[in-house]
Amino acid sequence: MLPAIAGSAFHLLALGIGLGSVYVRGRALRGQDIATVLRADMWWGIAAVLWIGSGLARAFGGLEKGAAYYLTSHAFQLKMGLFAAIWALEVLPMITFIRWRSARARGEAPDTSRLALLTRLNDAEIGVLLLIPFVAAAMARGW
Ligand code: HEM
């Protein structure tokens, strides 16, 4: 029982950390607050690791209803599709923030010419993320 409890708890904690950090990242992008963008982005990365680790353990590690249940669940497939959409939206922000970090490490000012686009991508990620709990709840109840 303990691994299942831990898997569920980390999965829910990932939601709190993930939703909070991507929201703060968006506000910092609007405020051109680079230091806060990068700090929030670090927590967004931690949430992704928690989601994937606890999610895969729950789906395929025998902690919940078993792999066959999830692999044949349309809600699970939709949830994974939404998660993949977030990753696709995250490609440019991820590359950009890596470049910002190395520019700052060199003592240079990061290139902020794409702030408007990064802010829109961040908004889109929040929109998709807010859909997932609804699909996850449907998945957990056999929709
Ligand atoms: C690799 C990615 C992920 C996998 C493999 C995964 C897998 C799972 C599994 C197996 C469950 C348990 C369902 C059950 O009780 O039968 C679950 C529950 C849940 N997942 Fe995920 N998940 C992933 C990512 C996410 C993300 C990104 C979110 C963001 C919102 C999320 C939100 C939830 C929620 C809210 C529940 C609880 C549903 C409920 O009991 O009502 N998951 N997930």
PDB file of C-alpha atoms and ligand atoms in Angstrom:
ATOM      1  CA  MET A   1       0.000   0.000   0.000  1.00  0.00           C
ATOM      2  CA  LEU A   2       2.801   2.445   0.839  1.00  0.00           C
ATOM      3  CA  PRO A   3       4.191   2.692  -2.744  1.00  0.00           C
ATOM      4  CA  ALA A   4       0.665   3.384  -4.044  1.00  0.00           C
ATOM      5  CA  ILE A   5       0.145   6.054  -1.372  1.00  0.00           C
ATOM      6  CA  ALA A   6       3.512   7.639  -2.187  1.00  0.00           C
ATOM      7  CA  GLY A   7       2.824   7.490  -5.935  1.00  0.00           C
ATOM      8  CA  SER A   8      -0.517   9.230  -5.537  1.00  0.00           C
ATOM      9  CA  ALA A   9       0.852  11.833  -3.112  1.00  0.00           C
ATOM     10  CA  PHE A  10       3.830  12.772  -5.317  1.00  0.00           C
ATOM     11  CA  HIS A  11       1.505  12.954  -8.331  1.00  0.00           C
ATOM     12  CA  LEU A  12      -0.775  15.421  -6.565  1.00  0.00           C
ATOM     13  CA  LEU A  13       2.181  17.406  -5.171  1.00  0.00           C
ATOM     14  CA  ALA A  14       3.470  17.664  -8.763  1.00  0.00           C
ATOM     15  CA  LEU A  15       0.201  19.373  -9.690  1.00  0.00           C
ATOM     16  CA  GLY A  16       0.610  21.978  -6.931  1.00  0.00           C
ATOM     17  CA  ILE A  17       4.272  22.633  -7.783  1.00  0.00           C
ATOM     18  CA  GLY A  18       3.630  22.549 -11.548  1.00  0.00           C
ATOM     19  CA  LEU A  19       0.588  24.798 -11.670  1.00  0.00           C
ATOM     20  CA  GLY A  20       2.144  27.240  -9.191  1.00  0.00           C
ATOM     21  CA  SER A  21       5.502  27.479 -10.966  1.00  0.00           C
ATOM     22  CA  VAL A  22       4.152  27.834 -14.526  1.00  0.00           C
ATOM     23  CA  TYR A  23       1.779  30.586 -13.280  1.00  0.00           C
ATOM     24  CA  VAL A  24       4.641  32.452 -11.551  1.00  0.00           C
ATOM     25  CA  ARG A  25       6.810  31.956 -14.664  1.00  0.00           C
ATOM     26  CA  GLY A  26       4.097  33.620 -16.757  1.00  0.00           C
ATOM     27  CA  ARG A  27       3.812  36.598 -14.419  1.00  0.00           C
ATOM     28  CA  ALA A  28       7.616  36.990 -14.352  1.00  0.00           C
ATOM     29  CA  LEU A  29       7.755  36.895 -18.167  1.00  0.00           C
ATOM     30  CA  ARG A  30       5.173  39.704 -18.266  1.00  0.00           C
ATOM     31  CA  GLY A  31       7.202  41.661 -15.695  1.00  0.00           C
ATOM     32  CA  GLN A  32      10.487  40.952 -17.563  1.00  0.00           C
ATOM     33  CA  ASP A  33      11.826  39.593 -14.238  1.00  0.00           C
ATOM     34  CA  ILE A  34      14.485  37.204 -15.611  1.00  0.00           C
ATOM     35  CA  ALA A  35      15.681  35.878 -12.231  1.00  0.00           C
ATOM     36  CA  THR A  36      12.142  34.880 -11.224  1.00  0.00           C
ATOM     37  CA  VAL A  37      11.477  33.335 -14.659  1.00  0.00           C
ATOM     38  CA  LEU A  38      14.498  31.077 -14.240  1.00  0.00           C
ATOM     39  CA  ARG A  39      13.645  30.140 -10.633  1.00  0.00           C
ATOM     40  CA  ALA A  40      10.027  29.303 -11.549  1.00  0.00           C
ATOM     41  CA  ASP A  41      11.288  27.383 -14.572  1.00  0.00           C
ATOM     42  CA  MET A  42      13.463  25.231 -12.287  1.00  0.00           C
ATOM     43  CA  TRP A  43      10.394  24.270 -10.228  1.00  0.00           C
ATOM     44  CA  TRP A  44       8.434  23.606 -13.451  1.00  0.00           C
ATOM     45  CA  GLY A  45      11.180  21.128 -14.356  1.00  0.00           C
ATOM     46  CA  ILE A  46      10.978  19.491 -10.931  1.00  0.00           C
ATOM     47  CA  ALA A  47       7.185  19.103 -11.367  1.00  0.00           C
ATOM     48  CA  ALA A  48       7.737  17.426 -14.755  1.00  0.00           C
ATOM     49  CA  VAL A  49      10.115  14.877 -13.210  1.00  0.00           C
ATOM     50  CA  LEU A  50       7.618  14.191 -10.383  1.00  0.00           C
ATOM     51  CA  TRP A  51       4.681  13.835 -12.836  1.00  0.00           C
ATOM     52  CA  ILE A  52       6.525  11.450 -15.130  1.00  0.00           C
ATOM     53  CA  GLY A  53       8.122   9.399 -12.310  1.00  0.00           C
ATOM     54  CA  SER A  54       4.990   8.996 -10.207  1.00  0.00           C
ATOM     55  CA  GLY A  55       2.726   8.752 -13.276  1.00  0.00           C
ATOM     56  CA  LEU A  56       4.661   5.940 -14.951  1.00  0.00           C
ATOM     57  CA  ALA A  57       4.983   4.094 -11.643  1.00  0.00           C
ATOM     58  CA  ARG A  58       1.226   4.351 -11.118  1.00  0.00           C
ATOM     59  CA  ALA A  59       0.351   3.365 -14.695  1.00  0.00           C
ATOM     60  CA  PHE A  60       2.938   0.660 -15.385  1.00  0.00           C
ATOM     61  CA  GLY A  61       4.445  -0.170 -11.978  1.00  0.00           C
ATOM     62  CA  GLY A  62       1.399  -2.029 -10.706  1.00  0.00           C
ATOM     63  CA  LEU A  63       0.513   0.619  -8.119  1.00  0.00           C
ATOM     64  CA  GLU A  64      -3.027   1.257  -9.431  1.00  0.00           C
ATOM     65  CA  LYS A  65      -5.290  -0.528 -11.918  1.00  0.00           C
ATOM     66  CA  GLY A  66      -2.592  -2.158 -14.060  1.00  0.00           C
ATOM     67  CA  ALA A  67      -1.025  -1.290 -17.432  1.00  0.00           C
ATOM     68  CA  ALA A  68      -3.795  -2.916 -19.526  1.00  0.00           C
ATOM     69  CA  TYR A  69      -6.426  -0.668 -17.913  1.00  0.00           C
ATOM     70  CA  TYR A  70      -4.579   2.540 -18.790  1.00  0.00           C
ATOM     71  CA  LEU A  71      -3.392   1.460 -22.233  1.00  0.00           C
ATOM     72  CA  THR A  72      -7.008   0.747 -23.259  1.00  0.00           C
ATOM     73  CA  SER A  73      -8.375   3.877 -21.548  1.00  0.00           C
ATOM     74  CA  HIS A  74      -9.309   6.644 -24.012  1.00  0.00           C
ATOM     75  CA  ALA A  75      -9.069   9.120 -21.155  1.00  0.00           C
ATOM     76  CA  PHE A  76      -5.489   8.000 -20.430  1.00  0.00           C
ATOM     77  CA  GLN A  77      -4.601   8.317 -24.136  1.00  0.00           C
ATOM     78  CA  LEU A  78      -6.164  11.806 -24.196  1.00  0.00           C
ATOM     79  CA  LYS A  79      -4.257  12.709 -21.005  1.00  0.00           C
ATOM     80  CA  MET A  80      -0.956  11.580 -22.528  1.00  0.00           C
ATOM     81  CA  GLY A  81      -1.824  13.580 -25.667  1.00  0.00           C
ATOM     82  CA  LEU A  82      -2.378  16.724 -23.583  1.00  0.00           C
ATOM     83  CA  PHE A  83       0.863  16.068 -21.701  1.00  0.00           C
ATOM     84  CA  ALA A  84       2.697  15.713 -25.058  1.00  0.00           C
ATOM     85  CA  ALA A  85       1.129  18.999 -26.202  1.00  0.00           C
ATOM     86  CA  ILE A  86       2.626  20.725 -23.146  1.00  0.00           C
ATOM     87  CA  TRP A  87       6.040  19.287 -24.053  1.00  0.00           C
ATOM     88  CA  ALA A  88       5.681  20.541 -27.635  1.00  0.00           C
ATOM     89  CA  LEU A  89       4.812  24.046 -26.379  1.00  0.00           C
ATOM     90  CA  GLU A  90       7.740  23.849 -23.946  1.00  0.00           C
ATOM     91  CA  VAL A  91      10.490  23.238 -26.572  1.00  0.00           C
ATOM     92  CA  LEU A  92      11.213  26.927 -27.348  1.00  0.00           C
ATOM     93  CA  PRO A  93      10.950  28.131 -23.705  1.00  0.00           C
ATOM     94  CA  MET A  94      13.239  25.277 -22.578  1.00  0.00           C
ATOM     95  CA  ILE A  95      15.927  26.103 -25.191  1.00  0.00           C
ATOM     96  CA  THR A  96      15.597  29.849 -24.516  1.00  0.00           C
ATOM     97  CA  PHE A  97      15.932  29.566 -20.733  1.00  0.00           C
ATOM     98  CA  ILE A  98      18.978  27.294 -21.092  1.00  0.00           C
ATOM     99  CA  ARG A  99      20.520  30.052 -23.253  1.00  0.00           C
ATOM    100  CA  TRP A 100      19.501  32.707 -20.713  1.00  0.00           C
ATOM    101  CA  ARG A 101      21.216  30.762 -17.935  1.00  0.00           C
ATOM    102  CA  SER A 102      24.466  30.381 -19.867  1.00  0.00           C
ATOM    103  CA  ALA A 103      24.406  34.083 -20.929  1.00  0.00           C
ATOM    104  CA  ARG A 104      23.971  35.112 -17.277  1.00  0.00           C
ATOM    105  CA  ALA A 105      26.760  32.718 -16.242  1.00  0.00           C
ATOM    106  CA  ARG A 106      29.011  34.543 -18.725  1.00  0.00           C
ATOM    107  CA  GLY A 107      27.933  37.864 -17.199  1.00  0.00           C
ATOM    108  CA  GLU A 108      26.039  38.836 -20.360  1.00  0.00           C
ATOM    109  CA  ALA A 109      22.461  40.113 -20.688  1.00  0.00           C
ATOM    110  CA  PRO A 110      20.104  37.383 -22.002  1.00  0.00           C
ATOM    111  CA  ASP A 111      18.341  37.910 -25.355  1.00  0.00           C
ATOM    112  CA  THR A 112      14.801  38.899 -24.360  1.00  0.00           C
ATOM    113  CA  SER A 113      13.563  39.728 -27.873  1.00  0.00           C
ATOM    114  CA  ARG A 114      11.034  36.849 -27.794  1.00  0.00           C
ATOM    115  CA  LEU A 115       9.386  37.675 -24.450  1.00  0.00           C
ATOM    116  CA  ALA A 116       5.945  38.181 -26.031  1.00  0.00           C
ATOM    117  CA  LEU A 117       6.044  34.785 -27.781  1.00  0.00           C
ATOM    118  CA  LEU A 118       7.369  33.053 -24.625  1.00  0.00           C
ATOM    119  CA  THR A 119       4.525  34.612 -22.611  1.00  0.00           C
ATOM    120  CA  ARG A 120       1.916  33.355 -25.099  1.00  0.00           C
ATOM    121  CA  LEU A 121       3.444  29.844 -25.072  1.00  0.00           C
ATOM    122  CA  ASN A 122       3.396  29.880 -21.272  1.00  0.00           C
ATOM    123  CA  ASP A 123      -0.302  30.916 -21.307  1.00  0.00           C
ATOM    124  CA  ALA A 124      -1.077  28.065 -23.721  1.00  0.00           C
ATOM    125  CA  GLU A 125       0.720  25.573 -21.438  1.00  0.00           C
ATOM    126  CA  ILE A 126      -1.366  26.759 -18.459  1.00  0.00           C
ATOM    127  CA  GLY A 127      -4.541  26.328 -20.549  1.00  0.00           C
ATOM    128  CA  VAL A 128      -3.665  22.738 -21.507  1.00  0.00           C
ATOM    129  CA  LEU A 129      -2.487  21.900 -17.965  1.00  0.00           C
ATOM    130  CA  LEU A 130      -5.829  23.006 -16.489  1.00  0.00           C
ATOM    131  CA  LEU A 131      -7.617  20.452 -18.697  1.00  0.00           C
ATOM    132  CA  ILE A 132      -5.585  17.474 -17.468  1.00  0.00           C
ATOM    133  CA  PRO A 133      -7.100  17.063 -13.957  1.00  0.00           C
ATOM    134  CA  PHE A 134     -10.560  16.730 -15.542  1.00  0.00           C
ATOM    135  CA  VAL A 135      -9.333  14.046 -17.936  1.00  0.00           C
ATOM    136  CA  ALA A 136      -7.362  12.358 -15.125  1.00  0.00           C
ATOM    137  CA  ALA A 137     -10.449  12.210 -12.896  1.00  0.00           C
ATOM    138  CA  ALA A 138     -12.439  10.675 -15.768  1.00  0.00           C
ATOM    139  CA  MET A 139      -9.594   8.201 -16.375  1.00  0.00           C
ATOM    140  CA  ALA A 140      -9.475   7.165 -12.707  1.00  0.00           C
ATOM    141  CA  ARG A 141     -13.236   6.493 -12.716  1.00  0.00           C
ATOM    142  CA  GLY A 142     -13.317   4.376 -15.841  1.00  0.00           C
ATOM    143  CA  TRP A 143     -14.730   6.874 -18.339  1.00  0.00           C
TER     144      TRP A 143
HETATM  145  C1  HEM B   1       3.707  10.802 -17.839  1.00  0.00           C
HETATM  146  C2  HEM B   1       2.695  11.483 -17.408  1.00  0.00           C
HETATM  147  C3  HEM B   1       1.577  10.917 -16.530  1.00  0.00           C
HETATM  148  C4  HEM B   1       1.174   9.634 -16.296  1.00  0.00           C
HETATM  149  C5  HEM B   1       1.764   8.339 -16.863  1.00  0.00           C
HETATM  150  C6  HEM B   1       0.043   9.692 -15.365  1.00  0.00           C
HETATM  151  C7  HEM B   1      -0.627   8.587 -14.846  1.00  0.00           C
HETATM  152  C8  HEM B   1      -1.604   8.639 -13.862  1.00  0.00           C
HETATM  153  C9  HEM B   1      -2.191   7.465 -13.216  1.00  0.00           C
HETATM  154  C10 HEM B   1      -1.861   6.023 -13.518  1.00  0.00           C
HETATM  155  C11 HEM B   1      -3.095   7.919 -12.308  1.00  0.00           C
HETATM  156  C12 HEM B   1      -3.966   7.077 -11.348  1.00  0.00           C
HETATM  157  C13 HEM B   1      -5.334   6.933 -11.903  1.00  0.00           C
HETATM  158  C14 HEM B   1      -6.154   5.982 -11.084  1.00  0.00           C
HETATM  159  O1  HEM B   1      -6.424   6.254  -9.905  1.00  0.00           O
HETATM  160  O2  HEM B   1      -6.520   4.947 -11.645  1.00  0.00           O
HETATM  161  C15 HEM B   1      -3.084   9.352 -12.396  1.00  0.00           C
HETATM  162  C16 HEM B   1      -3.903  10.150 -11.647  1.00  0.00           C
HETATM  163  C17 HEM B   1      -3.921  11.482 -11.777  1.00  0.00           C
HETATM  164  N1  HEM B   1      -3.131  12.250 -12.610  1.00  0.00           N
HETATM  165 FE1  HEM B   1      -1.651  11.622 -13.812  1.00  0.00          FE
HETATM  166  N2  HEM B   1      -0.209  10.986 -15.065  1.00  0.00           N
HETATM  167  C18 HEM B   1       0.683  11.758 -15.753  1.00  0.00           C
HETATM  168  C19 HEM B   1       0.760  13.125 -15.769  1.00  0.00           C
HETATM  169  C20 HEM B   1      -0.143  13.912 -15.134  1.00  0.00           C
HETATM  170  C21 HEM B   1      -0.162  15.351 -15.275  1.00  0.00           C
HETATM  171  C22 HEM B   1       0.793  16.191 -16.111  1.00  0.00           C
HETATM  172  C23 HEM B   1      -1.180  15.808 -14.524  1.00  0.00           C
HETATM  173  C24 HEM B   1      -1.524  17.269 -14.402  1.00  0.00           C
HETATM  174  C25 HEM B   1      -2.494  17.822 -14.076  1.00  0.00           C
HETATM  175  C26 HEM B   1      -1.817  14.636 -13.886  1.00  0.00           C
HETATM  176  C27 HEM B   1      -2.905  14.669 -13.035  1.00  0.00           C
HETATM  177  C28 HEM B   1      -3.469  13.576 -12.411  1.00  0.00           C
HETATM  178  C29 HEM B   1      -4.548  13.649 -11.415  1.00  0.00           C
HETATM  179  C30 HEM B   1      -5.211  14.914 -10.909  1.00  0.00           C
HETATM  180  C31 HEM B   1      -4.826  12.333 -11.021  1.00  0.00           C
HETATM  181  C32 HEM B   1      -5.875  11.867  -9.965  1.00  0.00           C
HETATM  182  C33 HEM B   1      -7.134  11.473 -10.683  1.00  0.00           C
HETATM  183  C34 HEM B   1      -8.190  11.033  -9.673  1.00  0.00           C
HETATM  184  O3  HEM B   1      -7.953  10.125  -8.879  1.00  0.00           O
HETATM  185  O4  HEM B   1      -9.298  11.596  -9.702  1.00  0.00           O
HETATM  186  N3  HEM B   1      -1.154  13.504 -14.282  1.00  0.00           N
HETATM  187  N4  HEM B   1      -2.161   9.758 -13.329  1.00  0.00           N
END
